[in-house]
mmCIF file of C-alpha atoms in Angstrom:
data_model
loop_
_atom_site.group_PDB
_atom_site.id
_atom_site.type_symbol
_atom_site.label_atom_id
_atom_site.label_comp_id
_atom_site.label_asym_id
_atom_site.label_seq_id
_atom_site.Cartn_x
_atom_site.Cartn_y
_atom_site.Cartn_z
ATOM 1 C CA UNK A 10 -160.531 -60.430 -25.273
ATOM 2 C CA UNK A 11 -164.103 -60.271 -24.412
ATOM 3 C CA UNK A 12 -166.001 -56.834 -25.579
ATOM 4 C CA UNK A 13 -165.101 -53.538 -24.176
ATOM 5 C CA UNK A 14 -165.334 -49.846 -25.238
ATOM 6 C CA UNK A 15 -162.844 -48.121 -27.743
ATOM 7 C CA UNK A 16 -159.805 -46.445 -26.440
ATOM 8 C CA UNK A 17 -161.691 -43.203 -28.153
ATOM 9 C CA UNK A 18 -164.961 -43.791 -25.984
ATOM 10 C CA UNK A 19 -162.708 -44.279 -22.911
ATOM 11 C CA UNK A 20 -160.868 -41.119 -23.562
ATOM 12 C CA UNK A 21 -163.868 -39.064 -23.947
ATOM 13 C CA UNK A 22 -164.957 -40.896 -20.308
ATOM 14 C CA UNK A 23 -161.891 -40.556 -18.953
ATOM 15 C CA UNK A 24 -161.291 -36.322 -19.795
ATOM 16 C CA UNK A 25 -165.186 -36.070 -18.309
ATOM 17 C CA UNK A 26 -164.614 -38.161 -15.082
ATOM 18 C CA UNK A 27 -161.415 -36.455 -14.657
ATOM 19 C CA UNK A 28 -162.872 -33.165 -14.746
ATOM 20 C CA UNK A 29 -165.383 -33.864 -12.108
ATOM 21 C CA UNK A 30 -162.699 -35.050 -9.876
ATOM 22 C CA UNK A 31 -160.962 -32.379 -10.383
ATOM 23 C CA UNK A 32 -163.632 -30.160 -9.677
ATOM 24 C CA UNK A 33 -164.823 -31.508 -6.395
ATOM 25 C CA UNK A 34 -161.024 -31.937 -4.688
ATOM 26 C CA UNK A 35 -160.529 -28.277 -5.839
ATOM 27 C CA UNK A 36 -163.657 -27.877 -3.224
ATOM 28 C CA UNK A 37 -162.555 -30.090 -0.679
ATOM 29 C CA UNK A 38 -164.179 -32.763 -1.396
ATOM 30 C CA UNK A 39 -163.243 -36.554 -1.735
ATOM 31 C CA UNK A 40 -166.172 -38.918 -3.388
ATOM 32 C CA UNK A 41 -165.065 -42.293 -2.127
ATOM 33 C CA UNK A 42 -167.189 -44.230 -4.269
ATOM 34 C CA UNK A 43 -166.012 -43.513 -7.617
ATOM 35 C CA UNK A 44 -167.521 -46.685 -9.523
ATOM 36 C CA UNK A 45 -169.564 -47.293 -12.310
ATOM 37 C CA UNK A 46 -172.933 -47.741 -10.937
ATOM 38 C CA UNK A 47 -172.432 -44.063 -9.694
ATOM 39 C CA UNK A 48 -172.067 -42.862 -13.369
ATOM 40 C CA UNK A 49 -175.722 -41.117 -15.132
ATOM 41 C CA UNK A 50 -175.598 -40.496 -18.840
ATOM 42 C CA UNK A 51 -177.127 -37.388 -20.418
ATOM 43 C CA UNK A 52 -179.018 -37.696 -23.400
ATOM 44 C CA UNK A 53 -175.849 -37.626 -25.626
ATOM 45 C CA UNK A 54 -174.136 -40.248 -23.743
ATOM 46 C CA UNK A 55 -171.524 -37.870 -21.514
ATOM 47 C CA UNK A 56 -171.185 -38.713 -18.198
ATOM 48 C CA UNK A 57 -172.143 -37.187 -14.631
ATOM 49 C CA UNK A 58 -170.962 -38.270 -11.503
ATOM 50 C CA UNK A 59 -173.553 -39.088 -9.052
ATOM 51 C CA UNK A 60 -174.492 -40.139 -5.264
ATOM 52 C CA UNK A 61 -172.211 -38.720 -2.488
ATOM 53 C CA UNK A 62 -173.765 -40.897 0.211
ATOM 54 C CA UNK A 63 -170.199 -41.579 0.852
ATOM 55 C CA UNK A 64 -168.443 -38.350 0.304
ATOM 56 C CA UNK A 65 -167.153 -35.913 2.431
ATOM 57 C CA UNK A 66 -165.331 -32.770 3.060
ATOM 58 C CA UNK A 67 -161.609 -33.480 3.050
ATOM 59 C CA UNK A 68 -159.313 -30.247 2.541
ATOM 60 C CA UNK A 69 -155.751 -30.541 0.781
ATOM 61 C CA UNK A 70 -153.503 -31.767 3.212
ATOM 62 C CA UNK A 71 -156.085 -33.696 5.352
ATOM 63 C CA UNK A 72 -156.355 -37.477 6.117
ATOM 64 C CA UNK A 73 -159.100 -39.894 6.160
ATOM 65 C CA UNK A 74 -159.936 -43.161 7.835
ATOM 66 C CA UNK A 75 -162.809 -44.740 7.275
ATOM 67 C CA UNK A 76 -163.107 -48.155 5.028
ATOM 68 C CA UNK A 77 -166.238 -46.929 2.714
ATOM 69 C CA UNK A 78 -166.824 -47.739 -0.999
ATOM 70 C CA UNK A 79 -166.931 -50.665 -3.257
ATOM 71 C CA UNK A 80 -164.452 -53.425 -2.658
ATOM 72 C CA UNK A 81 -163.490 -53.271 -6.073
ATOM 73 C CA UNK A 82 -162.820 -49.710 -6.565
ATOM 74 C CA UNK A 83 -160.864 -49.308 -3.008
ATOM 75 C CA UNK A 84 -157.411 -48.037 -3.171
ATOM 76 C CA UNK A 85 -154.939 -49.978 -1.132
ATOM 77 C CA UNK A 86 -154.529 -47.276 1.355
ATOM 78 C CA UNK A 87 -158.461 -47.159 1.649
ATOM 79 C CA UNK A 88 -158.244 -51.086 2.510
ATOM 80 C CA UNK A 89 -155.557 -50.804 5.002
ATOM 81 C CA UNK A 90 -157.875 -48.337 7.271
ATOM 82 C CA UNK A 91 -155.859 -45.059 6.138
ATOM 83 C CA UNK A 92 -154.893 -42.492 6.188
ATOM 84 C CA UNK A 93 -155.693 -41.973 2.326
ATOM 85 C CA UNK A 94 -156.608 -38.680 1.142
ATOM 86 C CA UNK A 95 -158.008 -37.698 -2.635
ATOM 87 C CA UNK A 96 -155.112 -39.429 -3.934
ATOM 88 C CA UNK A 97 -157.545 -42.696 -3.212
ATOM 89 C CA UNK A 98 -160.133 -41.427 -5.831
ATOM 90 C CA UNK A 99 -157.600 -41.348 -8.957
ATOM 91 C CA UNK A 100 -157.227 -44.929 -7.930
ATOM 92 C CA UNK A 101 -161.154 -45.967 -8.543
ATOM 93 C CA UNK A 102 -160.905 -44.157 -11.449
ATOM 94 C CA UNK A 103 -158.435 -46.094 -13.004
ATOM 95 C CA UNK A 104 -160.128 -49.291 -12.099
ATOM 96 C CA UNK A 105 -163.321 -48.064 -13.792
ATOM 97 C CA UNK A 106 -160.910 -47.285 -16.563
ATOM 98 C CA UNK A 107 -159.374 -50.290 -16.905
ATOM 99 C CA UNK A 108 -162.821 -51.909 -16.754
ATOM 100 C CA UNK A 109 -164.297 -49.908 -19.359
ATOM 101 C CA UNK A 110 -161.496 -50.655 -21.848
ATOM 102 C CA UNK A 111 -161.505 -54.755 -21.040
ATOM 103 C CA UNK A 112 -164.903 -55.618 -19.650
ATOM 104 C CA UNK A 113 -163.496 -56.954 -16.350
ATOM 105 C CA UNK A 114 -161.631 -56.021 -13.152
ATOM 106 C CA UNK A 115 -157.855 -56.104 -12.837
ATOM 107 C CA UNK A 116 -158.404 -57.941 -9.858
ATOM 108 C CA UNK A 117 -161.364 -60.481 -8.700
ATOM 109 C CA UNK A 118 -162.906 -59.286 -6.036
ATOM 110 C CA UNK A 119 -162.818 -61.206 -2.340
ATOM 111 C CA UNK A 120 -165.030 -61.052 0.268
ATOM 112 C CA UNK A 121 -163.352 -58.683 2.560
ATOM 113 C CA UNK A 122 -161.367 -55.990 2.761
ATOM 114 C CA UNK A 123 -158.414 -57.854 4.314
ATOM 115 C CA UNK A 124 -158.303 -60.560 1.798
ATOM 116 C CA UNK A 125 -158.911 -57.909 -0.914
ATOM 117 C CA UNK A 126 -156.100 -55.836 0.709
ATOM 118 C CA UNK A 127 -153.779 -58.960 0.477
ATOM 119 C CA UNK A 128 -154.487 -59.395 -3.149
ATOM 120 C CA UNK A 129 -154.116 -55.574 -3.760
ATOM 121 C CA UNK A 130 -150.612 -55.462 -2.670
ATOM 122 C CA UNK A 131 -149.510 -58.798 -4.141
ATOM 123 C CA UNK A 132 -151.210 -57.898 -7.533
ATOM 124 C CA UNK A 133 -148.397 -56.573 -10.308
ATOM 125 C CA UNK A 134 -151.122 -54.460 -12.178
ATOM 126 C CA UNK A 135 -150.223 -55.404 -16.027
ATOM 127 C CA UNK A 136 -151.453 -54.038 -18.908
ATOM 128 C CA UNK A 137 -153.081 -56.115 -21.676
ATOM 129 C CA UNK A 138 -150.903 -56.341 -24.991
ATOM 130 C CA UNK A 139 -154.004 -54.687 -26.738
ATOM 131 C CA UNK A 140 -153.686 -51.155 -24.584
ATOM 132 C CA UNK A 141 -152.249 -48.358 -26.416
ATOM 133 C CA UNK A 142 -148.383 -47.413 -24.794
ATOM 134 C CA UNK A 143 -150.519 -44.274 -23.931
ATOM 135 C CA UNK A 144 -153.239 -45.860 -22.573
ATOM 136 C CA UNK A 145 -151.216 -48.536 -20.387
ATOM 137 C CA UNK A 146 -149.106 -45.530 -19.178
ATOM 138 C CA UNK A 147 -152.041 -43.520 -17.968
ATOM 139 C CA UNK A 148 -153.478 -46.267 -16.281
ATOM 140 C CA UNK A 149 -150.327 -47.041 -14.522
ATOM 141 C CA UNK A 150 -149.965 -43.962 -12.934
ATOM 142 C CA UNK A 151 -153.307 -44.409 -11.647
ATOM 143 C CA UNK A 152 -153.064 -47.754 -10.192
ATOM 144 C CA UNK A 153 -149.805 -46.885 -8.272
ATOM 145 C CA UNK A 154 -150.041 -48.511 -4.983
ATOM 146 C CA UNK A 155 -148.050 -45.628 -3.593
ATOM 147 C CA UNK A 156 -150.673 -42.818 -3.036
ATOM 148 C CA UNK A 157 -147.864 -40.393 -3.019
ATOM 149 C CA UNK A 158 -146.480 -41.121 -6.341
ATOM 150 C CA UNK A 159 -149.663 -41.731 -7.691
ATOM 151 C CA UNK A 160 -151.165 -39.734 -10.492
ATOM 152 C CA UNK A 161 -153.784 -37.573 -7.933
ATOM 153 C CA UNK A 162 -154.314 -34.071 -9.674
ATOM 154 C CA UNK A 163 -156.394 -33.008 -12.487
ATOM 155 C CA UNK A 164 -153.199 -30.998 -14.153
ATOM 156 C CA UNK A 165 -151.173 -34.172 -14.070
ATOM 157 C CA UNK A 166 -153.697 -36.085 -15.412
ATOM 158 C CA UNK A 167 -154.193 -33.538 -18.663
ATOM 159 C CA UNK A 168 -150.558 -33.811 -19.943
ATOM 160 C CA UNK A 169 -151.178 -37.317 -20.446
ATOM 161 C CA UNK A 170 -150.351 -38.369 -23.598
ATOM 162 C CA UNK A 171 -153.362 -40.434 -24.129
ATOM 163 C CA UNK A 172 -155.078 -37.247 -23.932
ATOM 164 C CA UNK A 173 -152.928 -35.790 -26.936
ATOM 165 C CA UNK A 174 -155.186 -33.118 -28.981
ATOM 166 C CA UNK A 175 -157.928 -34.115 -26.612
ATOM 167 C CA UNK A 176 -159.730 -30.629 -24.843
ATOM 168 C CA UNK A 177 -161.006 -30.466 -21.432
ATOM 169 C CA UNK A 178 -163.228 -27.562 -21.948
ATOM 170 C CA UNK A 179 -166.491 -28.566 -20.689
ATOM 171 C CA UNK A 180 -168.476 -27.074 -23.672
ATOM 172 C CA UNK A 181 -166.533 -28.422 -26.053
ATOM 173 C CA UNK A 182 -166.361 -31.734 -24.892
ATOM 174 C CA UNK A 183 -169.869 -32.067 -24.659
ATOM 175 C CA UNK A 184 -170.787 -31.178 -27.861
ATOM 176 C CA UNK A 185 -169.906 -34.272 -29.800
ATOM 177 C CA UNK A 186 -172.383 -37.068 -28.402
ATOM 178 C CA UNK A 187 -170.687 -40.611 -27.770
ATOM 179 C CA UNK A 188 -172.122 -42.671 -30.693
ATOM 180 C CA UNK A 189 -171.846 -46.218 -29.294
ATOM 181 C CA UNK A 190 -174.340 -44.897 -26.413
ATOM 182 C CA UNK A 191 -176.883 -43.216 -28.949
ATOM 183 C CA UNK A 192 -176.568 -46.549 -31.072
ATOM 184 C CA UNK A 193 -177.676 -48.605 -28.004
ATOM 185 C CA UNK A 194 -180.694 -46.153 -27.434
ATOM 186 C CA UNK A 195 -181.708 -46.930 -30.498
ATOM 187 C CA UNK A 196 -181.782 -50.607 -30.374
ATOM 188 C CA UNK A 197 -185.355 -52.280 -30.749
ATOM 189 C CA UNK A 198 -185.441 -53.714 -27.459
ATOM 190 C CA UNK A 199 -184.489 -50.319 -25.374
ATOM 191 C CA UNK A 200 -188.169 -50.221 -24.823
ATOM 192 C CA UNK A 201 -188.450 -53.412 -23.034
ATOM 193 C CA UNK A 202 -185.599 -52.944 -21.144
ATOM 194 C CA UNK A 203 -186.195 -49.404 -20.056
ATOM 195 C CA UNK A 204 -189.412 -50.854 -18.283
ATOM 196 C CA UNK A 205 -186.765 -53.466 -16.527
ATOM 197 C CA UNK A 206 -184.772 -50.491 -15.158
ATOM 198 C CA UNK A 207 -181.924 -51.881 -18.150
ATOM 199 C CA UNK A 208 -182.438 -48.546 -20.621
ATOM 200 C CA UNK A 209 -178.616 -47.670 -20.693
ATOM 201 C CA UNK A 210 -177.731 -51.252 -19.702
ATOM 202 C CA UNK A 211 -174.182 -52.496 -21.513
ATOM 203 C CA UNK A 212 -175.639 -55.958 -21.581
ATOM 204 C CA UNK A 213 -176.058 -55.222 -25.546
ATOM 205 C CA UNK A 214 -172.325 -55.109 -26.039
ATOM 206 C CA UNK A 215 -171.306 -58.094 -27.913
ATOM 207 C CA UNK A 216 -169.042 -60.408 -25.653
ATOM 208 C CA UNK A 217 -169.166 -58.331 -22.810
ATOM 209 C CA UNK A 218 -168.755 -60.249 -19.671
ATOM 210 C CA UNK A 219 -171.376 -58.379 -17.689
ATOM 211 C CA UNK A 220 -171.726 -61.406 -15.220
ATOM 212 C CA UNK A 221 -168.303 -61.496 -14.351
ATOM 213 C CA UNK A 222 -167.811 -57.499 -13.949
ATOM 214 C CA UNK A 223 -171.311 -56.393 -11.726
ATOM 215 C CA UNK A 224 -173.030 -59.623 -10.763
ATOM 216 C CA UNK A 225 -174.608 -59.275 -7.401
ATOM 217 C CA UNK A 226 -172.364 -62.334 -6.163
ATOM 218 C CA UNK A 227 -169.136 -60.205 -7.509
ATOM 219 C CA UNK A 228 -169.700 -57.180 -5.762
ATOM 220 C CA UNK A 229 -169.380 -57.087 -1.826
ATOM 221 C CA UNK A 230 -169.250 -53.721 -0.205
ATOM 222 C CA UNK A 231 -167.375 -53.066 2.752
ATOM 223 C CA UNK A 232 -168.837 -50.218 5.222
ATOM 224 C CA UNK A 233 -167.746 -49.993 8.904
ATOM 225 C CA UNK A 234 -169.976 -47.095 9.307
ATOM 226 C CA UNK A 235 -173.536 -48.078 9.851
ATOM 227 C CA UNK A 236 -175.297 -45.287 9.215
ATOM 228 C CA UNK A 237 -173.169 -44.666 6.111
ATOM 229 C CA UNK A 238 -173.922 -48.489 5.141
ATOM 230 C CA UNK A 239 -177.721 -47.450 5.633
ATOM 231 C CA UNK A 240 -177.272 -45.062 2.514
ATOM 232 C CA UNK A 241 -174.762 -47.310 0.341
ATOM 233 C CA UNK A 242 -176.919 -48.478 -2.741
ATOM 234 C CA UNK A 243 -177.539 -52.020 -3.943
ATOM 235 C CA UNK A 244 -175.366 -54.048 -6.390
ATOM 236 C CA UNK A 245 -176.386 -53.494 -9.961
ATOM 237 C CA UNK A 246 -177.271 -56.685 -11.670
ATOM 238 C CA UNK A 247 -175.538 -55.684 -14.726
ATOM 239 C CA UNK A 248 -172.894 -53.434 -15.484
ATOM 240 C CA UNK A 249 -175.452 -50.387 -16.040
ATOM 241 C CA UNK A 250 -174.090 -46.757 -16.338
ATOM 242 C CA UNK A 251 -176.938 -45.131 -14.498
ATOM 243 C CA UNK A 252 -177.546 -44.356 -10.727
ATOM 244 C CA UNK A 253 -177.788 -47.167 -7.990
ATOM 245 C CA UNK A 254 -181.198 -47.567 -6.486
ATOM 246 C CA UNK A 255 -180.336 -45.805 -3.185
ATOM 247 C CA UNK A 256 -182.921 -44.449 -0.299
ATOM 248 C CA UNK A 257 -180.985 -41.131 -0.175
ATOM 249 C CA UNK A 258 -181.834 -38.065 -2.825
ATOM 250 C CA UNK A 259 -179.053 -38.386 -5.418
ATOM 251 C CA UNK A 260 -177.007 -35.163 -6.666
ATOM 252 C CA UNK A 261 -174.789 -34.292 -9.929
ATOM 253 C CA UNK A 262 -171.731 -32.768 -10.236
ATOM 254 C CA UNK A 263 -171.858 -31.544 -13.914
ATOM 255 C CA UNK A 264 -168.437 -31.140 -15.097
#
């Protein structure tokens, strides 16, 4: 097994991102590009979901059809051209959590959405034996290929056994710093990496397969809307938990 975050750290990140999605969906917004590059970090190592260049208003019960997003994170119903709804964001969250827990994507990317769809439909999404049963169950429910059966609400997300004794209260979640992120900030080479735009890169994590995870060659993005594509951020050279270098203004959602 290559480098990865501990399940305790993944639990904190999952709770914060789940709250962000629940907040957006309650206001009738689908993000459509939940991925590692669209996550910001606070000084204490907590997460903020950012970059709403592909988001749109979609009321509960509504349907969308535009194929957009980052191909490794796109739900099968998005890859197929819809219809899809807010459940697609929960699939993307499942892919992101899997990559944080293992250091790699569950399915290698394909060069186009049709090829990726065939692979996603045929892949069993088996959980590594190193996962705890509760984490395996959470990811299995998030990566359910049938969106009507997928874990797709914050209430159901909170009830997962993986979050036993975990608070979803914003103030309490933010109170305890994420130690692994603070340790990265204190490394002697942090200043040099900051000048190169790699301040929060996960590259210092020993054994983390950053080339396979987020190298430019492994990050094809599929956009059918030319105007939307112009606002889509370019891939980053490493698995940095920081905002992409897009052209438009960036907004944060504080959960």
